[in-house]
mmCIF file with all atom_site columns, C-alpha atoms in Angstrom:
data_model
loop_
_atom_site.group_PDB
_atom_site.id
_atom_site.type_symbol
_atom_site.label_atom_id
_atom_site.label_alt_id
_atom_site.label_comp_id
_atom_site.label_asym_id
_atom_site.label_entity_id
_atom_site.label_seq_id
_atom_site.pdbx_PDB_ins_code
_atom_site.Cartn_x
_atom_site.Cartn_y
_atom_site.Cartn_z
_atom_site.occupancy
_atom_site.B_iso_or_equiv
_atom_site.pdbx_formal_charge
_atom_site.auth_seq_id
_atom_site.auth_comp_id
_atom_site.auth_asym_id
_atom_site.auth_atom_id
_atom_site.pdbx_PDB_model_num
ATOM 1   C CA . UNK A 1 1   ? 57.050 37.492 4.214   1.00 0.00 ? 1   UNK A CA 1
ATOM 2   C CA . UNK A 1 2   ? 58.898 35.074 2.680   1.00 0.00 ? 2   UNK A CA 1
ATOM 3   C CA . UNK A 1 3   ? 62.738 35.431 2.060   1.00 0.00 ? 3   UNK A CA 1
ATOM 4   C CA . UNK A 1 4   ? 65.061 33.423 0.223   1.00 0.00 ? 4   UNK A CA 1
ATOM 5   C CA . UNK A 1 5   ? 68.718 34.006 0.931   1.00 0.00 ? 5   UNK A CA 1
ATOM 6   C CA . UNK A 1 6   ? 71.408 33.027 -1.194  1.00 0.00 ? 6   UNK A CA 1
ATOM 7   C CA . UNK A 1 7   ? 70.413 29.624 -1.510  1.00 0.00 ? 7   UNK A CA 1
ATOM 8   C CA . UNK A 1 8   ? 72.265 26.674 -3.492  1.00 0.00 ? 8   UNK A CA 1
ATOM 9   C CA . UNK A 1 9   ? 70.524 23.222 -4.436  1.00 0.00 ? 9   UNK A CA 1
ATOM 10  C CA . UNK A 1 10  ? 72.112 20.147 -5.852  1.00 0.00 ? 10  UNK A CA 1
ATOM 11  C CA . UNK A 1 11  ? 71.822 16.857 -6.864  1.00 0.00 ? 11  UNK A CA 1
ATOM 12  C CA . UNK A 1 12  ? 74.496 14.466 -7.053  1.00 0.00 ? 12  UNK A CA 1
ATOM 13  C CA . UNK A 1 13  ? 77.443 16.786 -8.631  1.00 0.00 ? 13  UNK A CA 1
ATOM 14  C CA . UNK A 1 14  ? 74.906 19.283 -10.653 1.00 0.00 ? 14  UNK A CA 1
ATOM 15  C CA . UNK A 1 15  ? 74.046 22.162 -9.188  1.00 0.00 ? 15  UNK A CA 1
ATOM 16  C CA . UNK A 1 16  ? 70.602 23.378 -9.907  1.00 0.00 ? 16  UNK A CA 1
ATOM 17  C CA . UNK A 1 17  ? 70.168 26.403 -8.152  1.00 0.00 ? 17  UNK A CA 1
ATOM 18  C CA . UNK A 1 18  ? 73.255 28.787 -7.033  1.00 0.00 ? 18  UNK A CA 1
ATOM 19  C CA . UNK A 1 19  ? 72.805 31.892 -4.938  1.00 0.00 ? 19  UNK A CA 1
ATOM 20  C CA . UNK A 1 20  ? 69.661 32.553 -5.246  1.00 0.00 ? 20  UNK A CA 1
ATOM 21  C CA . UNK A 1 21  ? 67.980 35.417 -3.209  1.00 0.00 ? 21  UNK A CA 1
ATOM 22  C CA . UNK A 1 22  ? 64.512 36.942 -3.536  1.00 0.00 ? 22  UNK A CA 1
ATOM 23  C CA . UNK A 1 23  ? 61.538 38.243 -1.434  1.00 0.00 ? 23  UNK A CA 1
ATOM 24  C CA . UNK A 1 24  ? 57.854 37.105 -1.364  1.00 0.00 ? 24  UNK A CA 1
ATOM 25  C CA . UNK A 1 25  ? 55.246 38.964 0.249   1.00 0.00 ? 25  UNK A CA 1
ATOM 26  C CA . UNK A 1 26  ? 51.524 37.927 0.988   1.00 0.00 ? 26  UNK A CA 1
ATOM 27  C CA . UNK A 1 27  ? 49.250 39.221 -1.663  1.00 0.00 ? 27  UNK A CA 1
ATOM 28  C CA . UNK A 1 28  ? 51.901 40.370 -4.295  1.00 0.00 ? 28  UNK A CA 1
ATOM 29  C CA . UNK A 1 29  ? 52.875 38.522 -7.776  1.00 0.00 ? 29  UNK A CA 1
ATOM 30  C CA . UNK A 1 30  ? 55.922 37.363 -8.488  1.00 0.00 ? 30  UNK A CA 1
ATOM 31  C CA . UNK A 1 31  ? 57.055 35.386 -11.600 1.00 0.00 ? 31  UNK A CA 1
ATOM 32  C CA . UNK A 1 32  ? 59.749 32.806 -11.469 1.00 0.00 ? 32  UNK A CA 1
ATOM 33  C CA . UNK A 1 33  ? 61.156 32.870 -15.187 1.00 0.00 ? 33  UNK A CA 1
ATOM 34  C CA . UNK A 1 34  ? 63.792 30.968 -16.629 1.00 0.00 ? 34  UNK A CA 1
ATOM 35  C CA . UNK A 1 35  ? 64.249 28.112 -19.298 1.00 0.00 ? 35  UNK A CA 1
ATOM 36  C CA . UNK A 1 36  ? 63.113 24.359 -19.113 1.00 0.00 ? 36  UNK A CA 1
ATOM 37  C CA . UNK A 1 37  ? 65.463 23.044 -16.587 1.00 0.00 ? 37  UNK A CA 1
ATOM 38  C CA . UNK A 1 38  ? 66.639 25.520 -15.407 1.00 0.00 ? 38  UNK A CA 1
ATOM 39  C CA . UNK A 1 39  ? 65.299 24.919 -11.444 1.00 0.00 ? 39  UNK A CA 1
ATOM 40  C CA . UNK A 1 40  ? 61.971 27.036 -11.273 1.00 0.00 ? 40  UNK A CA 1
ATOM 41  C CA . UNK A 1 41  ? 60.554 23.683 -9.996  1.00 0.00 ? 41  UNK A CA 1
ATOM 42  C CA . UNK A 1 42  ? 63.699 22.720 -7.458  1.00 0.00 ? 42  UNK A CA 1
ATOM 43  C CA . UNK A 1 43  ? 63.093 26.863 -6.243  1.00 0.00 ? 43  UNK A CA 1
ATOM 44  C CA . UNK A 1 44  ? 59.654 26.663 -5.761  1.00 0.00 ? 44  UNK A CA 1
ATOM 45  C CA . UNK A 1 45  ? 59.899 23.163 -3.825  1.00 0.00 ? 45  UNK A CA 1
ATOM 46  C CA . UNK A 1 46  ? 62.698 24.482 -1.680  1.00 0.00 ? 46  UNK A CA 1
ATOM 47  C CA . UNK A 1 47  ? 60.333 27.753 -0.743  1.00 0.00 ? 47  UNK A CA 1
ATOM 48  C CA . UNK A 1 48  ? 57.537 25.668 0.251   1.00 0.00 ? 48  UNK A CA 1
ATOM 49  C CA . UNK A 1 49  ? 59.669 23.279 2.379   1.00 0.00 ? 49  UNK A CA 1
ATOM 50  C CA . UNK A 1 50  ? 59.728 20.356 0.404   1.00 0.00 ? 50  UNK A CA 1
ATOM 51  C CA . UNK A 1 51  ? 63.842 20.155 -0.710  1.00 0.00 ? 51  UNK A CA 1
ATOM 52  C CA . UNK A 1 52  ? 65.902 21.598 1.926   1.00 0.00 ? 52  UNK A CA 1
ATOM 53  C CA . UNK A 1 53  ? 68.823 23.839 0.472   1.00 0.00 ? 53  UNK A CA 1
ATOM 54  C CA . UNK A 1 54  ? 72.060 22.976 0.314   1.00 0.00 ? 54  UNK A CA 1
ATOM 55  C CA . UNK A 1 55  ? 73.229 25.886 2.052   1.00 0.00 ? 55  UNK A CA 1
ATOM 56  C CA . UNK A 1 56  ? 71.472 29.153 2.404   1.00 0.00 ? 56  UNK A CA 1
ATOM 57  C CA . UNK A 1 57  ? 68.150 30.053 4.275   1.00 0.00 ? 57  UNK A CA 1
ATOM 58  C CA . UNK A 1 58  ? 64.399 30.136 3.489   1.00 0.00 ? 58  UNK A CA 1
ATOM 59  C CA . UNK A 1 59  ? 63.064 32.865 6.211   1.00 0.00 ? 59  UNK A CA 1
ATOM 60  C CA . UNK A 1 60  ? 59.291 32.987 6.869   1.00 0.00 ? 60  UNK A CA 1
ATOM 61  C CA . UNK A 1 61  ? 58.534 35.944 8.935   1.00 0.00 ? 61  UNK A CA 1
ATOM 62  C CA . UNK A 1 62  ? 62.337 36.141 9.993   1.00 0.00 ? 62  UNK A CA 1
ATOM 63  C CA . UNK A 1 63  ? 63.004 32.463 11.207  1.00 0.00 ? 63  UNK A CA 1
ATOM 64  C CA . UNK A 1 64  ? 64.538 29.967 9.077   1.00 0.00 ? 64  UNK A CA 1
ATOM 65  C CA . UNK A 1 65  ? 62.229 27.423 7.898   1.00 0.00 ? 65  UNK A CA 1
ATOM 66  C CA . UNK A 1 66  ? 64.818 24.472 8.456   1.00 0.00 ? 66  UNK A CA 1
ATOM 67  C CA . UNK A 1 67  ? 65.470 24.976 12.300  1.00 0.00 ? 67  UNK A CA 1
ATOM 68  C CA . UNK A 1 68  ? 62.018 25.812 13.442  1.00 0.00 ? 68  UNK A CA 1
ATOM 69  C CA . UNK A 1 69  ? 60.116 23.027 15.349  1.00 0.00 ? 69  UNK A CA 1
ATOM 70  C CA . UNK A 1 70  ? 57.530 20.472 13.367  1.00 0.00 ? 70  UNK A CA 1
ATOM 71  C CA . UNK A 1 71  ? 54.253 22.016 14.949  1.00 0.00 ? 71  UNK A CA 1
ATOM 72  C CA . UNK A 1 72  ? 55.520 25.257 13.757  1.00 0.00 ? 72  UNK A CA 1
ATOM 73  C CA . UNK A 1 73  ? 56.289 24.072 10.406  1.00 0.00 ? 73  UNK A CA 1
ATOM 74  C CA . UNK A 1 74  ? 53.066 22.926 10.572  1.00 0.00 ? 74  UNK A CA 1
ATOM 75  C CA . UNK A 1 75  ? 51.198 26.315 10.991  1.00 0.00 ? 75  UNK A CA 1
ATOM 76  C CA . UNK A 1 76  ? 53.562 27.724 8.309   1.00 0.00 ? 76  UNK A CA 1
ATOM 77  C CA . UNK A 1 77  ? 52.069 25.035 5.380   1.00 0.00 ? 77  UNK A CA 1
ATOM 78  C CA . UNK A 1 78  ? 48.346 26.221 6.078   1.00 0.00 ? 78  UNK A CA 1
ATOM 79  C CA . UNK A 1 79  ? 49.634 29.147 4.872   1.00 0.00 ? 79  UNK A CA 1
ATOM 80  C CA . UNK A 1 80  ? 51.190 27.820 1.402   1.00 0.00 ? 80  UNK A CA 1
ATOM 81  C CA . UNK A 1 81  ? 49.436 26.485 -1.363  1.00 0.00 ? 81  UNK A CA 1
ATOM 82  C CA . UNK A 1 82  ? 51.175 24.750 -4.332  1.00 0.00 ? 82  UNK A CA 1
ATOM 83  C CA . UNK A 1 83  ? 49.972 24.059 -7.636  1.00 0.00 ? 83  UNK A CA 1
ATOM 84  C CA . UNK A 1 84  ? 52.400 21.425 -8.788  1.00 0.00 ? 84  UNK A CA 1
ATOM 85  C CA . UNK A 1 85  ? 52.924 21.598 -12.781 1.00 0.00 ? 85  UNK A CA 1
ATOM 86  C CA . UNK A 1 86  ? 51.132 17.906 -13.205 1.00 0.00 ? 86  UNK A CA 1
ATOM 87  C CA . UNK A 1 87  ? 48.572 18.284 -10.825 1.00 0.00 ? 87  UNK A CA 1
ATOM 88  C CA . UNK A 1 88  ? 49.976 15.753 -8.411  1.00 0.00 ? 88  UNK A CA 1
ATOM 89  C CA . UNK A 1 89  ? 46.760 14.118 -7.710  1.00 0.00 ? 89  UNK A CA 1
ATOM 90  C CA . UNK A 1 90  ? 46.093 11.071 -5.769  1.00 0.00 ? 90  UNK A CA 1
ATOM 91  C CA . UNK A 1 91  ? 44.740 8.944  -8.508  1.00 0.00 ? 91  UNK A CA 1
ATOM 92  C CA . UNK A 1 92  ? 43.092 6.487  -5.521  1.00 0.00 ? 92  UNK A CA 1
ATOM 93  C CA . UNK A 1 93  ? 41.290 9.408  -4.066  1.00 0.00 ? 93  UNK A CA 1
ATOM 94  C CA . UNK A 1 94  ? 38.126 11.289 -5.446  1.00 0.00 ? 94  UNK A CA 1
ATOM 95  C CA . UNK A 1 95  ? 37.960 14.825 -6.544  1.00 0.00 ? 95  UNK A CA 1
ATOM 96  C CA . UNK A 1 96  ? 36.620 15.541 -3.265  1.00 0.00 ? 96  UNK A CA 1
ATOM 97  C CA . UNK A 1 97  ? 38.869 13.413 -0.904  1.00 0.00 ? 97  UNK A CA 1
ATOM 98  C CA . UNK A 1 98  ? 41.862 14.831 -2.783  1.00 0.00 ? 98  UNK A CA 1
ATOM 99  C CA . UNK A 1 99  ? 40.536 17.855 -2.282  1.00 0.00 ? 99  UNK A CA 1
ATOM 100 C CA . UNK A 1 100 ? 39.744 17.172 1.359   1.00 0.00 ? 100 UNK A CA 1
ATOM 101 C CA . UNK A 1 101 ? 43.600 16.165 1.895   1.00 0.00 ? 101 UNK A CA 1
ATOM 102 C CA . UNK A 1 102 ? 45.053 19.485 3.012   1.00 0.00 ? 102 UNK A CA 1
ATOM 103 C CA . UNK A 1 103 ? 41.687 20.631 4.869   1.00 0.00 ? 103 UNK A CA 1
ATOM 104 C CA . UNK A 1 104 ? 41.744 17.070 6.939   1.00 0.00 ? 104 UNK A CA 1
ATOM 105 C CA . UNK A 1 105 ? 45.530 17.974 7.347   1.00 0.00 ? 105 UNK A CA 1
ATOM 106 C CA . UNK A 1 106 ? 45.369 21.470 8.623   1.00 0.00 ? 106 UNK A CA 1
ATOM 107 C CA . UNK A 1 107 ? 41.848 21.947 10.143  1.00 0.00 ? 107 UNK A CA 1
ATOM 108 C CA . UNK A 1 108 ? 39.757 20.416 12.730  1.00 0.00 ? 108 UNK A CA 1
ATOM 109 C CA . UNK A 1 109 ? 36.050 21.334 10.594  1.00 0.00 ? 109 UNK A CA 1
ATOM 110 C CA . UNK A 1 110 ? 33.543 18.975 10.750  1.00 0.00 ? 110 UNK A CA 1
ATOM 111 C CA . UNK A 1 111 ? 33.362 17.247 7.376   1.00 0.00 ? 111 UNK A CA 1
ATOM 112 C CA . UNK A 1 112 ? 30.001 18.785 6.829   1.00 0.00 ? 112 UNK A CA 1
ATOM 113 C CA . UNK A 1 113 ? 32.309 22.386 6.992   1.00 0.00 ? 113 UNK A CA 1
ATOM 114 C CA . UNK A 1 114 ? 35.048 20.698 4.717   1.00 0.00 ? 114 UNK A CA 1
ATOM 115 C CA . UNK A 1 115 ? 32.276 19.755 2.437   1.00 0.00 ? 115 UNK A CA 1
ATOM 116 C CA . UNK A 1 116 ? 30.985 22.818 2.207   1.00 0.00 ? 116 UNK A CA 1
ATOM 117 C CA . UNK A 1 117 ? 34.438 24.134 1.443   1.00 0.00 ? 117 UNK A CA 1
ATOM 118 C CA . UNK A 1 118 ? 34.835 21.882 -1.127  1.00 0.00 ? 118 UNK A CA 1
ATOM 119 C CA . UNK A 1 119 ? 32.055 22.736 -2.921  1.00 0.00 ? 119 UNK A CA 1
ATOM 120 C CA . UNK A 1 120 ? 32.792 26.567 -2.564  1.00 0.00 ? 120 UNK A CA 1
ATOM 121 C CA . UNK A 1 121 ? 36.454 25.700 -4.530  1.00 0.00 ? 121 UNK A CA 1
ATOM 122 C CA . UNK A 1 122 ? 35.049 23.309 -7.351  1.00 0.00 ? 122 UNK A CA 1
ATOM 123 C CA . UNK A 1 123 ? 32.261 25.888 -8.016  1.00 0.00 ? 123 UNK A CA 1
ATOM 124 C CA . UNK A 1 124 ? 35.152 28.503 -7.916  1.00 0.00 ? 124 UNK A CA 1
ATOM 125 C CA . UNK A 1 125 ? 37.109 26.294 -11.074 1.00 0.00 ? 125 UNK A CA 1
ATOM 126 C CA . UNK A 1 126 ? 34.185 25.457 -12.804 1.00 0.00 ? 126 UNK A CA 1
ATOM 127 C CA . UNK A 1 127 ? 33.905 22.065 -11.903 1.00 0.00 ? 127 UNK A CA 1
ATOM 128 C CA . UNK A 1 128 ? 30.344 21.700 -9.469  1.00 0.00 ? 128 UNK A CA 1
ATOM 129 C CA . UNK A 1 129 ? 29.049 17.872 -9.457  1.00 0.00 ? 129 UNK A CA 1
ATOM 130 C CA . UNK A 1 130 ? 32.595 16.762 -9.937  1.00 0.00 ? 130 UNK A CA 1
ATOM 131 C CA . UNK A 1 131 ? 33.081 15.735 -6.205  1.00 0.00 ? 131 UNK A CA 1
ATOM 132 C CA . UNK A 1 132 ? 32.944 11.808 -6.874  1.00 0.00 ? 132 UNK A CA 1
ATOM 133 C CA . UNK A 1 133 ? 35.032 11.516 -10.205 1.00 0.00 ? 133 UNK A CA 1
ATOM 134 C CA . UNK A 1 134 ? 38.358 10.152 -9.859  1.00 0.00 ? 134 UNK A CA 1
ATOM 135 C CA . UNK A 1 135 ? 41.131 11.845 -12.087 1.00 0.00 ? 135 UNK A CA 1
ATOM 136 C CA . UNK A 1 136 ? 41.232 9.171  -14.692 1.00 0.00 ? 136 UNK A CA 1
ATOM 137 C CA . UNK A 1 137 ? 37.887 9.764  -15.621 1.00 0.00 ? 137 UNK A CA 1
ATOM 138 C CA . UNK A 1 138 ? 38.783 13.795 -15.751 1.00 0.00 ? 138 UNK A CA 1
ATOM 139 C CA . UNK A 1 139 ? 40.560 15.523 -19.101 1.00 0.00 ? 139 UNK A CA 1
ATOM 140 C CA . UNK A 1 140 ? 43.976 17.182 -18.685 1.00 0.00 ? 140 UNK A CA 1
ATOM 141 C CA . UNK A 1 141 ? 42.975 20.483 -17.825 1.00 0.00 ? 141 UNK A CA 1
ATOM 142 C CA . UNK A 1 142 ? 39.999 19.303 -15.011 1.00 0.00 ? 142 UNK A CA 1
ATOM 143 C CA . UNK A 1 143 ? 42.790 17.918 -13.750 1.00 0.00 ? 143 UNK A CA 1
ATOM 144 C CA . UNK A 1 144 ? 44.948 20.784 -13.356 1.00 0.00 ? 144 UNK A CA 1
ATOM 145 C CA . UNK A 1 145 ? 41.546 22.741 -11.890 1.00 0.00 ? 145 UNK A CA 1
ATOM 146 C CA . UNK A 1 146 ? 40.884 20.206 -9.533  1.00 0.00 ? 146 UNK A CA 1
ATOM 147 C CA . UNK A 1 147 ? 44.864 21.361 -8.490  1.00 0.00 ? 147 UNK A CA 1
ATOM 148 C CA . UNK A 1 148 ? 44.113 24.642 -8.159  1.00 0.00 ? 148 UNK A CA 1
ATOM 149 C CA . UNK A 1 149 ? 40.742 24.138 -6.001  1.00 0.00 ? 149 UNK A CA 1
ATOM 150 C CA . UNK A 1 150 ? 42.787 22.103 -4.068  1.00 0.00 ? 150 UNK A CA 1
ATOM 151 C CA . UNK A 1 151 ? 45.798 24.346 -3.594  1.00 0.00 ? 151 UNK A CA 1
ATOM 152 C CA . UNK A 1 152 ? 43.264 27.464 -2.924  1.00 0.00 ? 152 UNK A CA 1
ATOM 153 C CA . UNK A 1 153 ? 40.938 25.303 -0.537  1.00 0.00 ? 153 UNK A CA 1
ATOM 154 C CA . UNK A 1 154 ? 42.674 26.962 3.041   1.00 0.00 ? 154 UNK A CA 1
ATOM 155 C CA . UNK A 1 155 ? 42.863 30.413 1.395   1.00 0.00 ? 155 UNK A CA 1
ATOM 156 C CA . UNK A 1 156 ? 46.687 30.778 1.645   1.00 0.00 ? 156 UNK A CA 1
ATOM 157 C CA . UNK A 1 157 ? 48.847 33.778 2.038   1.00 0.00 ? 157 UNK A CA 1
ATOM 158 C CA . UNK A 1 158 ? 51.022 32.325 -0.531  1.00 0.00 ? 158 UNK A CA 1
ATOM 159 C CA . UNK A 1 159 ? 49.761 30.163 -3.993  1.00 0.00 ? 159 UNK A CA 1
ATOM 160 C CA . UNK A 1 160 ? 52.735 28.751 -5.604  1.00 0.00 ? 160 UNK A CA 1
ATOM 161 C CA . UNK A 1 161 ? 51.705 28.282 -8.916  1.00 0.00 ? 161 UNK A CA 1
ATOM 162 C CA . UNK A 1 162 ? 54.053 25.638 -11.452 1.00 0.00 ? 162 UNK A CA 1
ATOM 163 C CA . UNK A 1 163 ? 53.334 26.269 -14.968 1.00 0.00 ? 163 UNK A CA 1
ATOM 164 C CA . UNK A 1 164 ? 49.617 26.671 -13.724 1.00 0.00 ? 164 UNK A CA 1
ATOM 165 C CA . UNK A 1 165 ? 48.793 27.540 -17.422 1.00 0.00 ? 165 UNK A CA 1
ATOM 166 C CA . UNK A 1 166 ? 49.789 24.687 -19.102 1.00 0.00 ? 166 UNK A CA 1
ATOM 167 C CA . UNK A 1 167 ? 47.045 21.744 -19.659 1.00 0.00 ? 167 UNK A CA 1
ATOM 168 C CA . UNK A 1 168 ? 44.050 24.584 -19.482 1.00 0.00 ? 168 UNK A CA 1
ATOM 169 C CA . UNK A 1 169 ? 41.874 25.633 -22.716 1.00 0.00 ? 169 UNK A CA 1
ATOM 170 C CA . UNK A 1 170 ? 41.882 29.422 -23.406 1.00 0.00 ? 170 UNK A CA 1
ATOM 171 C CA . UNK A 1 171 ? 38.475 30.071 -21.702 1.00 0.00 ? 171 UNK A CA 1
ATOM 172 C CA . UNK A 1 172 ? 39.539 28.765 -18.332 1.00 0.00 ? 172 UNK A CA 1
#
Protein backbone atom coordinates (compact mmCIF):
# COMPACT_ATOMS: atom_id res chain seq x y z
CA UNK A 1 0.00 0.00 0.00
CA UNK A 2 0.91 3.20 -0.73
CA UNK A 3 0.09 6.21 1.61
CA UNK A 4 0.47 9.75 1.19
CA UNK A 5 0.29 11.85 4.32
CA UNK A 6 -0.34 15.36 4.41
CA UNK A 7 2.20 16.25 2.09
CA UNK A 8 3.26 19.91 0.85
CA UNK A 9 5.49 20.60 -2.37
CA UNK A 10 7.00 23.83 -3.49
CA UNK A 11 9.00 25.56 -5.72
CA UNK A 12 10.67 28.67 -5.07
CA UNK A 13 7.75 30.66 -3.06
CA UNK A 14 4.65 28.74 -4.90
CA UNK A 15 3.29 26.10 -3.35
CA UNK A 16 2.03 23.39 -5.56
CA UNK A 17 0.72 20.86 -3.49
CA UNK A 18 -0.61 21.55 0.28
CA UNK A 19 -1.78 18.80 2.59
CA UNK A 20 -2.36 16.34 0.58
CA UNK A 21 -3.32 12.81 1.93
CA UNK A 22 -4.59 9.75 0.06
CA UNK A 23 -4.22 5.90 -0.09
CA UNK A 24 -3.12 3.62 -3.01
CA UNK A 25 -3.51 0.06 -2.97
CA UNK A 26 -2.08 -2.64 -5.46
CA UNK A 27 -4.63 -3.52 -8.03
CA UNK A 28 -7.25 -0.70 -7.36
CA UNK A 29 -7.95 2.60 -9.61
CA UNK A 30 -7.59 5.73 -8.50
CA UNK A 31 -7.96 9.02 -10.48
CA UNK A 32 -5.95 12.07 -9.71
CA UNK A 33 -8.32 14.99 -10.99
CA UNK A 34 -7.80 18.51 -10.92
CA UNK A 35 -7.18 21.45 -13.46
CA UNK A 36 -4.05 22.13 -15.72
CA UNK A 37 -1.56 23.15 -13.19
CA UNK A 38 -2.85 22.34 -10.62
CA UNK A 39 0.09 19.58 -9.38
CA UNK A 40 -1.35 16.11 -10.59
CA UNK A 41 2.14 15.85 -12.21
CA UNK A 42 4.32 17.30 -8.98
CA UNK A 43 1.81 14.44 -6.87
CA UNK A 44 2.40 11.72 -8.96
CA UNK A 45 6.34 12.43 -9.14
CA UNK A 46 6.49 12.83 -5.40
CA UNK A 47 4.56 9.18 -5.00
CA UNK A 48 6.93 7.50 -7.17
CA UNK A 49 10.04 9.02 -5.48
CA UNK A 50 11.15 11.34 -7.90
CA UNK A 51 10.46 15.05 -5.91
CA UNK A 52 10.84 14.61 -2.31
CA UNK A 53 8.06 16.55 -0.27
CA UNK A 54 8.51 19.41 1.42
CA UNK A 55 7.22 18.13 4.51
CA UNK A 56 4.92 15.23 4.96
CA UNK A 57 5.48 11.42 4.26
CA UNK A 58 5.09 9.00 1.31
CA UNK A 59 4.64 5.44 3.24
CA UNK A 60 5.09 2.25 1.16
CA UNK A 61 4.04 -0.65 3.18
CA UNK A 62 4.38 1.54 6.45
CA UNK A 63 8.00 3.01 6.05
CA UNK A 64 8.62 6.32 4.71
CA UNK A 65 10.01 6.31 1.36
CA UNK A 66 12.58 9.22 2.15
CA UNK A 67 14.50 7.51 5.13
CA UNK A 68 14.67 4.00 3.88
CA UNK A 69 18.12 2.82 2.56
CA UNK A 70 19.04 3.02 -1.48
CA UNK A 71 18.91 -0.89 -2.04
CA UNK A 72 15.57 -0.74 -0.52
CA UNK A 73 14.43 2.06 -2.55
CA UNK A 74 15.57 0.08 -5.10
CA UNK A 75 13.22 -2.99 -4.63
CA UNK A 76 10.37 -0.47 -4.07
CA UNK A 77 10.78 1.09 -8.00
CA UNK A 78 10.42 -2.54 -9.55
CA UNK A 79 7.31 -2.23 -8.16
CA UNK A 80 6.19 1.27 -9.79
CA UNK A 81 5.63 1.96 -13.22
CA UNK A 82 5.13 5.53 -14.60
CA UNK A 83 3.71 6.63 -17.70
CA UNK A 84 5.00 10.16 -17.91
CA UNK A 85 2.41 12.52 -19.90
CA UNK A 86 5.15 13.00 -22.95
CA UNK A 87 6.40 9.72 -23.06
CA UNK A 88 9.82 10.62 -21.75
CA UNK A 89 11.67 8.58 -24.18
CA UNK A 90 15.29 8.40 -24.76
CA UNK A 91 15.37 9.72 -28.24
CA UNK A 92 19.20 8.03 -28.60
CA UNK A 93 17.84 4.68 -27.66
CA UNK A 94 15.64 2.23 -29.81
CA UNK A 95 12.18 1.14 -29.06
CA UNK A 96 13.66 -1.84 -27.66
CA UNK A 97 16.70 -0.46 -25.64
CA UNK A 98 14.31 2.11 -24.17
CA UNK A 99 12.27 -0.44 -23.45
CA UNK A 100 15.06 -2.60 -22.07
CA UNK A 101 16.03 0.42 -19.60
CA UNK A 102 14.02 -0.51 -16.52
CA UNK A 103 14.38 -4.45 -17.15
CA UNK A 104 18.46 -3.93 -17.40
CA UNK A 105 17.84 -1.72 -14.23
CA UNK A 106 15.85 -4.00 -12.05
CA UNK A 107 16.54 -7.60 -13.28
CA UNK A 108 19.42 -9.82 -13.78
CA UNK A 109 17.54 -11.87 -17.16
CA UNK A 110 19.60 -12.79 -19.76
CA UNK A 111 18.92 -10.45 -22.66
CA UNK A 112 17.51 -13.33 -24.58
CA UNK A 113 14.66 -13.26 -21.39
CA UNK A 114 14.50 -9.33 -21.66
CA UNK A 115 13.97 -9.81 -25.30
CA UNK A 116 11.46 -11.97 -24.98
CA UNK A 117 9.81 -9.59 -22.57
CA UNK A 118 10.01 -7.00 -24.83
CA UNK A 119 8.36 -8.51 -27.41
CA UNK A 120 5.51 -9.81 -25.04
CA UNK A 121 4.85 -5.71 -24.16
CA UNK A 122 5.09 -4.27 -27.84
CA UNK A 123 2.75 -7.11 -28.99
CA UNK A 124 0.62 -6.15 -25.87
CA UNK A 125 0.37 -2.12 -27.42
CA UNK A 126 0.10 -3.04 -30.79
CA UNK A 127 3.35 -2.25 -31.89
CA UNK A 128 5.26 -5.98 -32.96
CA UNK A 129 8.35 -5.29 -35.47
CA UNK A 130 8.80 -1.94 -33.87
CA UNK A 131 11.86 -3.04 -31.72
CA UNK A 132 14.57 -1.11 -33.91
CA UNK A 133 12.69 2.28 -34.66
CA UNK A 134 13.85 5.16 -32.81
CA UNK A 135 11.03 7.62 -31.58
CA UNK A 136 11.56 10.19 -34.24
CA UNK A 137 10.66 7.93 -36.78
CA UNK A 138 7.35 6.92 -34.52
CA UNK A 139 3.87 9.21 -34.62
CA UNK A 140 2.67 10.81 -31.36
CA UNK A 141 0.62 8.20 -30.09
CA UNK A 142 3.39 5.06 -30.89
CA UNK A 143 5.14 7.08 -28.85
CA UNK A 144 3.03 7.24 -25.94
CA UNK A 145 2.51 3.12 -26.48
CA UNK A 146 5.98 2.52 -26.59
CA UNK A 147 5.54 4.44 -22.80
CA UNK A 148 3.17 2.29 -21.69
CA UNK A 149 5.02 -1.10 -22.85
CA UNK A 150 7.73 0.31 -21.19
CA UNK A 151 6.12 1.33 -17.92
CA UNK A 152 4.16 -2.24 -17.87
CA UNK A 153 7.42 -4.25 -18.91
CA UNK A 154 8.21 -5.52 -14.87
CA UNK A 155 4.47 -6.02 -14.25
CA UNK A 156 4.17 -3.47 -11.38
CA UNK A 157 1.95 -3.37 -8.41
CA UNK A 158 1.45 0.19 -9.13
CA UNK A 159 1.10 1.96 -13.00
CA UNK A 160 1.12 5.61 -12.60
CA UNK A 161 -0.48 6.74 -15.50
CA UNK A 162 -0.03 10.93 -16.60
CA UNK A 163 -2.64 11.92 -18.94
CA UNK A 164 -2.05 8.35 -20.50
CA UNK A 165 -4.96 9.26 -22.91
CA UNK A 166 -3.76 12.10 -24.49
CA UNK A 167 -1.66 11.62 -27.93
CA UNK A 168 -3.68 8.08 -28.61
CA UNK A 169 -6.39 7.67 -31.57
CA UNK A 170 -9.81 6.39 -30.35
CA UNK A 171 -9.15 2.71 -31.32
CA UNK A 172 -6.11 2.33 -29.13
Amino acid sequence: MIEVKNIQKKFGDKTIINDVSAVMEPGKCNLIIGASGSGKTVLMKCMVGLYVPDSGEILYQGQDFNQIALEQKKEIRKEIGMLFQGSALFDSLTVEQNILFPLNMFTGDSYKQKAKRVNEVLDRVNLKDSNKKFPAELSGGMKKRVGIARAIVLNPKYLFCDEPNSGLDPQT
